[in-house]
């Protein structure tokens, strides 16, 4: 089991930037696929981005954030980041970090079921 702790959320104006961080419990991140999801009240948790280390680093983004958000990781620090630029009010949500085994469990990376461990979430609020 991987312990995950998110940080970096806050209040920002539309057009601004935030960087979220997800610190893992000293595990070797290269053995995992890491994802970011977000959720607003009354809605299902929504995929944002995923990162997997292999022969080449693999990343995948939701269409709604492509070109604005960047997922990256520092395996030495066991930390994954989500750089969020050009933020919009509709990006307002609680953002969750997730980890899953590197080998697929049959679910695509954009599905919650692909991941087994979750952080507690960090609130991001974008004002208009």
mmCIF file with all atom_site columns, C-alpha atoms in Angstrom:
data_model
loop_
_atom_site.group_PDB
_atom_site.id
_atom_site.type_symbol
_atom_site.label_atom_id
_atom_site.label_alt_id
_atom_site.label_comp_id
_atom_site.label_asym_id
_atom_site.label_entity_id
_atom_site.label_seq_id
_atom_site.pdbx_PDB_ins_code
_atom_site.Cartn_x
_atom_site.Cartn_y
_atom_site.Cartn_z
_atom_site.occupancy
_atom_site.B_iso_or_equiv
_atom_site.pdbx_formal_charge
_atom_site.auth_seq_id
_atom_site.auth_comp_id
_atom_site.auth_asym_id
_atom_site.auth_atom_id
_atom_site.pdbx_PDB_model_num
ATOM 1   C CA . UNK A 1 1   ? 0.000   0.000  0.000   1.00 0.00 ? 1   UNK A CA 1
ATOM 2   C CA . UNK A 1 2   ? 1.185   3.494  -0.881  1.00 0.00 ? 2   UNK A CA 1
ATOM 3   C CA . UNK A 1 3   ? 0.475   6.419  1.407   1.00 0.00 ? 3   UNK A CA 1
ATOM 4   C CA . UNK A 1 4   ? -0.202  9.584  -0.585  1.00 0.00 ? 4   UNK A CA 1
ATOM 5   C CA . UNK A 1 5   ? -0.370  13.167 0.658   1.00 0.00 ? 5   UNK A CA 1
ATOM 6   C CA . UNK A 1 6   ? -1.406  16.031 -1.617  1.00 0.00 ? 6   UNK A CA 1
ATOM 7   C CA . UNK A 1 7   ? -0.476  19.664 -1.147  1.00 0.00 ? 7   UNK A CA 1
ATOM 8   C CA . UNK A 1 8   ? -0.478  22.912 -3.083  1.00 0.00 ? 8   UNK A CA 1
ATOM 9   C CA . UNK A 1 9   ? -4.171  23.611 -3.430  1.00 0.00 ? 9   UNK A CA 1
ATOM 10  C CA . UNK A 1 10  ? -5.647  27.027 -2.817  1.00 0.00 ? 10  UNK A CA 1
ATOM 11  C CA . UNK A 1 11  ? -7.542  29.975 -4.242  1.00 0.00 ? 11  UNK A CA 1
ATOM 12  C CA . UNK A 1 12  ? -6.420  31.522 -7.516  1.00 0.00 ? 12  UNK A CA 1
ATOM 13  C CA . UNK A 1 13  ? -7.926  33.877 -10.066 1.00 0.00 ? 13  UNK A CA 1
ATOM 14  C CA . UNK A 1 14  ? -8.903  32.693 -13.508 1.00 0.00 ? 14  UNK A CA 1
ATOM 15  C CA . UNK A 1 15  ? -5.885  32.618 -15.781 1.00 0.00 ? 15  UNK A CA 1
ATOM 16  C CA . UNK A 1 16  ? -3.544  31.921 -12.896 1.00 0.00 ? 16  UNK A CA 1
ATOM 17  C CA . UNK A 1 17  ? -1.434  28.890 -12.038 1.00 0.00 ? 17  UNK A CA 1
ATOM 18  C CA . UNK A 1 18  ? -1.026  26.395 -9.233  1.00 0.00 ? 18  UNK A CA 1
ATOM 19  C CA . UNK A 1 19  ? 1.245   23.416 -8.730  1.00 0.00 ? 19  UNK A CA 1
ATOM 20  C CA . UNK A 1 20  ? -0.041  20.456 -6.810  1.00 0.00 ? 20  UNK A CA 1
ATOM 21  C CA . UNK A 1 21  ? 2.318   17.934 -5.252  1.00 0.00 ? 21  UNK A CA 1
ATOM 22  C CA . UNK A 1 22  ? 1.680   14.341 -4.217  1.00 0.00 ? 22  UNK A CA 1
ATOM 23  C CA . UNK A 1 23  ? 4.218   12.793 -1.873  1.00 0.00 ? 23  UNK A CA 1
ATOM 24  C CA . UNK A 1 24  ? 4.307   9.019  -1.697  1.00 0.00 ? 24  UNK A CA 1
ATOM 25  C CA . UNK A 1 25  ? 5.459   7.072  1.345   1.00 0.00 ? 25  UNK A CA 1
ATOM 26  C CA . UNK A 1 26  ? 8.964   6.451  0.177   1.00 0.00 ? 26  UNK A CA 1
ATOM 27  C CA . UNK A 1 27  ? 7.911   3.837  -2.346  1.00 0.00 ? 27  UNK A CA 1
ATOM 28  C CA . UNK A 1 28  ? 9.645   3.492  -5.669  1.00 0.00 ? 28  UNK A CA 1
ATOM 29  C CA . UNK A 1 29  ? 7.328   5.427  -7.945  1.00 0.00 ? 29  UNK A CA 1
ATOM 30  C CA . UNK A 1 30  ? 8.729   3.789  -11.045 1.00 0.00 ? 30  UNK A CA 1
ATOM 31  C CA . UNK A 1 31  ? 6.822   0.668  -9.972  1.00 0.00 ? 31  UNK A CA 1
ATOM 32  C CA . UNK A 1 32  ? 3.501   2.514  -10.116 1.00 0.00 ? 32  UNK A CA 1
ATOM 33  C CA . UNK A 1 33  ? 1.220   4.418  -12.376 1.00 0.00 ? 33  UNK A CA 1
ATOM 34  C CA . UNK A 1 34  ? 0.291   7.764  -10.833 1.00 0.00 ? 34  UNK A CA 1
ATOM 35  C CA . UNK A 1 35  ? -2.871  9.667  -11.542 1.00 0.00 ? 35  UNK A CA 1
ATOM 36  C CA . UNK A 1 36  ? -4.660  12.888 -10.686 1.00 0.00 ? 36  UNK A CA 1
ATOM 37  C CA . UNK A 1 37  ? -8.428  13.034 -10.444 1.00 0.00 ? 37  UNK A CA 1
ATOM 38  C CA . UNK A 1 38  ? -10.813 15.764 -9.374  1.00 0.00 ? 38  UNK A CA 1
ATOM 39  C CA . UNK A 1 39  ? -14.291 15.900 -7.948  1.00 0.00 ? 39  UNK A CA 1
ATOM 40  C CA . UNK A 1 40  ? -16.964 18.536 -7.411  1.00 0.00 ? 40  UNK A CA 1
ATOM 41  C CA . UNK A 1 41  ? -19.999 18.101 -5.167  1.00 0.00 ? 41  UNK A CA 1
ATOM 42  C CA . UNK A 1 42  ? -22.657 15.896 -6.684  1.00 0.00 ? 42  UNK A CA 1
ATOM 43  C CA . UNK A 1 43  ? -20.441 14.677 -9.502  1.00 0.00 ? 43  UNK A CA 1
ATOM 44  C CA . UNK A 1 44  ? -18.346 11.591 -10.057 1.00 0.00 ? 44  UNK A CA 1
ATOM 45  C CA . UNK A 1 45  ? -14.612 11.734 -9.681  1.00 0.00 ? 45  UNK A CA 1
ATOM 46  C CA . UNK A 1 46  ? -13.113 12.839 -12.991 1.00 0.00 ? 46  UNK A CA 1
ATOM 47  C CA . UNK A 1 47  ? -9.807  11.809 -14.520 1.00 0.00 ? 47  UNK A CA 1
ATOM 48  C CA . UNK A 1 48  ? -7.283  14.611 -15.034 1.00 0.00 ? 48  UNK A CA 1
ATOM 49  C CA . UNK A 1 49  ? -3.861  13.154 -15.846 1.00 0.00 ? 49  UNK A CA 1
ATOM 50  C CA . UNK A 1 50  ? -1.699  10.059 -15.477 1.00 0.00 ? 50  UNK A CA 1
ATOM 51  C CA . UNK A 1 51  ? 2.007   9.305  -15.484 1.00 0.00 ? 51  UNK A CA 1
ATOM 52  C CA . UNK A 1 52  ? 3.813   6.001  -15.823 1.00 0.00 ? 52  UNK A CA 1
ATOM 53  C CA . UNK A 1 53  ? 7.509   5.377  -15.975 1.00 0.00 ? 53  UNK A CA 1
ATOM 54  C CA . UNK A 1 54  ? 8.684   2.730  -18.411 1.00 0.00 ? 54  UNK A CA 1
ATOM 55  C CA . UNK A 1 55  ? 11.284  2.674  -21.178 1.00 0.00 ? 55  UNK A CA 1
ATOM 56  C CA . UNK A 1 56  ? 9.902   6.125  -21.960 1.00 0.00 ? 56  UNK A CA 1
ATOM 57  C CA . UNK A 1 57  ? 7.742   8.192  -19.682 1.00 0.00 ? 57  UNK A CA 1
ATOM 58  C CA . UNK A 1 58  ? 4.074   7.838  -20.542 1.00 0.00 ? 58  UNK A CA 1
ATOM 59  C CA . UNK A 1 59  ? 1.575   10.619 -19.850 1.00 0.00 ? 59  UNK A CA 1
ATOM 60  C CA . UNK A 1 60  ? -2.110  10.919 -20.594 1.00 0.00 ? 60  UNK A CA 1
ATOM 61  C CA . UNK A 1 61  ? -4.470  13.845 -20.113 1.00 0.00 ? 61  UNK A CA 1
ATOM 62  C CA . UNK A 1 62  ? -8.162  14.505 -20.110 1.00 0.00 ? 62  UNK A CA 1
ATOM 63  C CA . UNK A 1 63  ? -9.199  16.609 -23.091 1.00 0.00 ? 63  UNK A CA 1
ATOM 64  C CA . UNK A 1 64  ? -10.426 19.346 -20.762 1.00 0.00 ? 64  UNK A CA 1
ATOM 65  C CA . UNK A 1 65  ? -6.932  20.001 -19.397 1.00 0.00 ? 65  UNK A CA 1
ATOM 66  C CA . UNK A 1 66  ? -4.726  19.096 -22.344 1.00 0.00 ? 66  UNK A CA 1
ATOM 67  C CA . UNK A 1 67  ? -2.320  21.932 -23.146 1.00 0.00 ? 67  UNK A CA 1
ATOM 68  C CA . UNK A 1 68  ? -2.916  23.626 -19.775 1.00 0.00 ? 68  UNK A CA 1
ATOM 69  C CA . UNK A 1 69  ? -1.904  20.996 -17.199 1.00 0.00 ? 69  UNK A CA 1
ATOM 70  C CA . UNK A 1 70  ? 1.348   19.042 -17.001 1.00 0.00 ? 70  UNK A CA 1
ATOM 71  C CA . UNK A 1 71  ? 1.978   15.964 -14.888 1.00 0.00 ? 71  UNK A CA 1
ATOM 72  C CA . UNK A 1 72  ? 5.541   15.170 -13.896 1.00 0.00 ? 72  UNK A CA 1
ATOM 73  C CA . UNK A 1 73  ? 7.387   13.237 -11.255 1.00 0.00 ? 73  UNK A CA 1
ATOM 74  C CA . UNK A 1 74  ? 10.575  13.110 -9.265  1.00 0.00 ? 74  UNK A CA 1
ATOM 75  C CA . UNK A 1 75  ? 11.332  9.501  -8.405  1.00 0.00 ? 75  UNK A CA 1
ATOM 76  C CA . UNK A 1 76  ? 14.164  10.499 -6.074  1.00 0.00 ? 76  UNK A CA 1
ATOM 77  C CA . UNK A 1 77  ? 11.699  12.547 -4.006  1.00 0.00 ? 77  UNK A CA 1
ATOM 78  C CA . UNK A 1 78  ? 8.861   10.049 -4.518  1.00 0.00 ? 78  UNK A CA 1
ATOM 79  C CA . UNK A 1 79  ? 6.691   12.979 -5.538  1.00 0.00 ? 79  UNK A CA 1
ATOM 80  C CA . UNK A 1 80  ? 4.353   13.599 -8.456  1.00 0.00 ? 80  UNK A CA 1
ATOM 81  C CA . UNK A 1 81  ? 3.343   17.085 -9.534  1.00 0.00 ? 81  UNK A CA 1
ATOM 82  C CA . UNK A 1 82  ? 0.477   18.612 -11.424 1.00 0.00 ? 82  UNK A CA 1
ATOM 83  C CA . UNK A 1 83  ? 1.314   22.000 -12.888 1.00 0.00 ? 83  UNK A CA 1
ATOM 84  C CA . UNK A 1 84  ? -1.916  23.786 -13.691 1.00 0.00 ? 84  UNK A CA 1
ATOM 85  C CA . UNK A 1 85  ? -1.793  26.861 -15.932 1.00 0.00 ? 85  UNK A CA 1
ATOM 86  C CA . UNK A 1 86  ? -4.476  29.042 -17.477 1.00 0.00 ? 86  UNK A CA 1
ATOM 87  C CA . UNK A 1 87  ? -6.885  27.945 -14.778 1.00 0.00 ? 87  UNK A CA 1
ATOM 88  C CA . UNK A 1 88  ? -10.609 28.335 -15.340 1.00 0.00 ? 88  UNK A CA 1
ATOM 89  C CA . UNK A 1 89  ? -13.482 28.500 -12.838 1.00 0.00 ? 89  UNK A CA 1
ATOM 90  C CA . UNK A 1 90  ? -14.598 25.077 -14.066 1.00 0.00 ? 90  UNK A CA 1
ATOM 91  C CA . UNK A 1 91  ? -11.294 23.640 -12.789 1.00 0.00 ? 91  UNK A CA 1
ATOM 92  C CA . UNK A 1 92  ? -12.560 24.256 -9.253  1.00 0.00 ? 92  UNK A CA 1
ATOM 93  C CA . UNK A 1 93  ? -12.646 20.902 -7.462  1.00 0.00 ? 93  UNK A CA 1
ATOM 94  C CA . UNK A 1 94  ? -11.007 18.719 -4.871  1.00 0.00 ? 94  UNK A CA 1
ATOM 95  C CA . UNK A 1 95  ? -7.987  17.169 -6.534  1.00 0.00 ? 95  UNK A CA 1
ATOM 96  C CA . UNK A 1 96  ? -6.915  13.657 -5.605  1.00 0.00 ? 96  UNK A CA 1
ATOM 97  C CA . UNK A 1 97  ? -3.677  11.829 -6.226  1.00 0.00 ? 97  UNK A CA 1
ATOM 98  C CA . UNK A 1 98  ? -3.828  8.099  -6.896  1.00 0.00 ? 98  UNK A CA 1
ATOM 99  C CA . UNK A 1 99  ? -1.404  5.215  -7.357  1.00 0.00 ? 99  UNK A CA 1
ATOM 100 C CA . UNK A 1 100 ? -1.805  1.862  -9.032  1.00 0.00 ? 100 UNK A CA 1
ATOM 101 C CA . UNK A 1 101 ? 0.448   -1.041 -9.873  1.00 0.00 ? 101 UNK A CA 1
ATOM 102 C CA . UNK A 1 102 ? 2.469   -0.478 -12.998 1.00 0.00 ? 102 UNK A CA 1
ATOM 103 C CA . UNK A 1 103 ? 1.092   -3.631 -14.570 1.00 0.00 ? 103 UNK A CA 1
ATOM 104 C CA . UNK A 1 104 ? -2.420  -3.161 -15.862 1.00 0.00 ? 104 UNK A CA 1
ATOM 105 C CA . UNK A 1 105 ? -5.333  -4.646 -13.924 1.00 0.00 ? 105 UNK A CA 1
ATOM 106 C CA . UNK A 1 106 ? -7.519  -4.512 -17.011 1.00 0.00 ? 106 UNK A CA 1
ATOM 107 C CA . UNK A 1 107 ? -8.712  -0.941 -16.552 1.00 0.00 ? 107 UNK A CA 1
ATOM 108 C CA . UNK A 1 108 ? -7.522  2.000  -18.616 1.00 0.00 ? 108 UNK A CA 1
ATOM 109 C CA . UNK A 1 109 ? -5.559  4.750  -16.891 1.00 0.00 ? 109 UNK A CA 1
ATOM 110 C CA . UNK A 1 110 ? -8.485  7.149  -16.945 1.00 0.00 ? 110 UNK A CA 1
ATOM 111 C CA . UNK A 1 111 ? -10.648 4.864  -14.806 1.00 0.00 ? 111 UNK A CA 1
ATOM 112 C CA . UNK A 1 112 ? -10.656 5.074  -11.015 1.00 0.00 ? 112 UNK A CA 1
ATOM 113 C CA . UNK A 1 113 ? -10.538 1.275  -10.888 1.00 0.00 ? 113 UNK A CA 1
ATOM 114 C CA . UNK A 1 114 ? -7.006  1.347  -12.313 1.00 0.00 ? 114 UNK A CA 1
ATOM 115 C CA . UNK A 1 115 ? -5.783  2.771  -9.004  1.00 0.00 ? 115 UNK A CA 1
ATOM 116 C CA . UNK A 1 116 ? -5.654  1.183  -5.573  1.00 0.00 ? 116 UNK A CA 1
ATOM 117 C CA . UNK A 1 117 ? -4.374  3.943  -3.300  1.00 0.00 ? 117 UNK A CA 1
ATOM 118 C CA . UNK A 1 118 ? -5.680  7.486  -2.897  1.00 0.00 ? 118 UNK A CA 1
ATOM 119 C CA . UNK A 1 119 ? -4.703  10.638 -1.099  1.00 0.00 ? 119 UNK A CA 1
ATOM 120 C CA . UNK A 1 120 ? -7.044  12.741 1.021   1.00 0.00 ? 120 UNK A CA 1
ATOM 121 C CA . UNK A 1 121 ? -7.451  15.458 -1.603  1.00 0.00 ? 121 UNK A CA 1
ATOM 122 C CA . UNK A 1 122 ? -6.618  19.138 -1.836  1.00 0.00 ? 122 UNK A CA 1
ATOM 123 C CA . UNK A 1 123 ? -9.075  21.908 -2.689  1.00 0.00 ? 123 UNK A CA 1
ATOM 124 C CA . UNK A 1 124 ? -8.493  24.081 -5.741  1.00 0.00 ? 124 UNK A CA 1
ATOM 125 C CA . UNK A 1 125 ? -10.750 27.099 -6.183  1.00 0.00 ? 125 UNK A CA 1
ATOM 126 C CA . UNK A 1 126 ? -10.567 29.300 -9.267  1.00 0.00 ? 126 UNK A CA 1
ATOM 127 C CA . UNK A 1 127 ? -12.402 32.601 -9.051  1.00 0.00 ? 127 UNK A CA 1
ATOM 128 C CA . UNK A 1 128 ? -13.755 34.391 -12.095 1.00 0.00 ? 128 UNK A CA 1
#
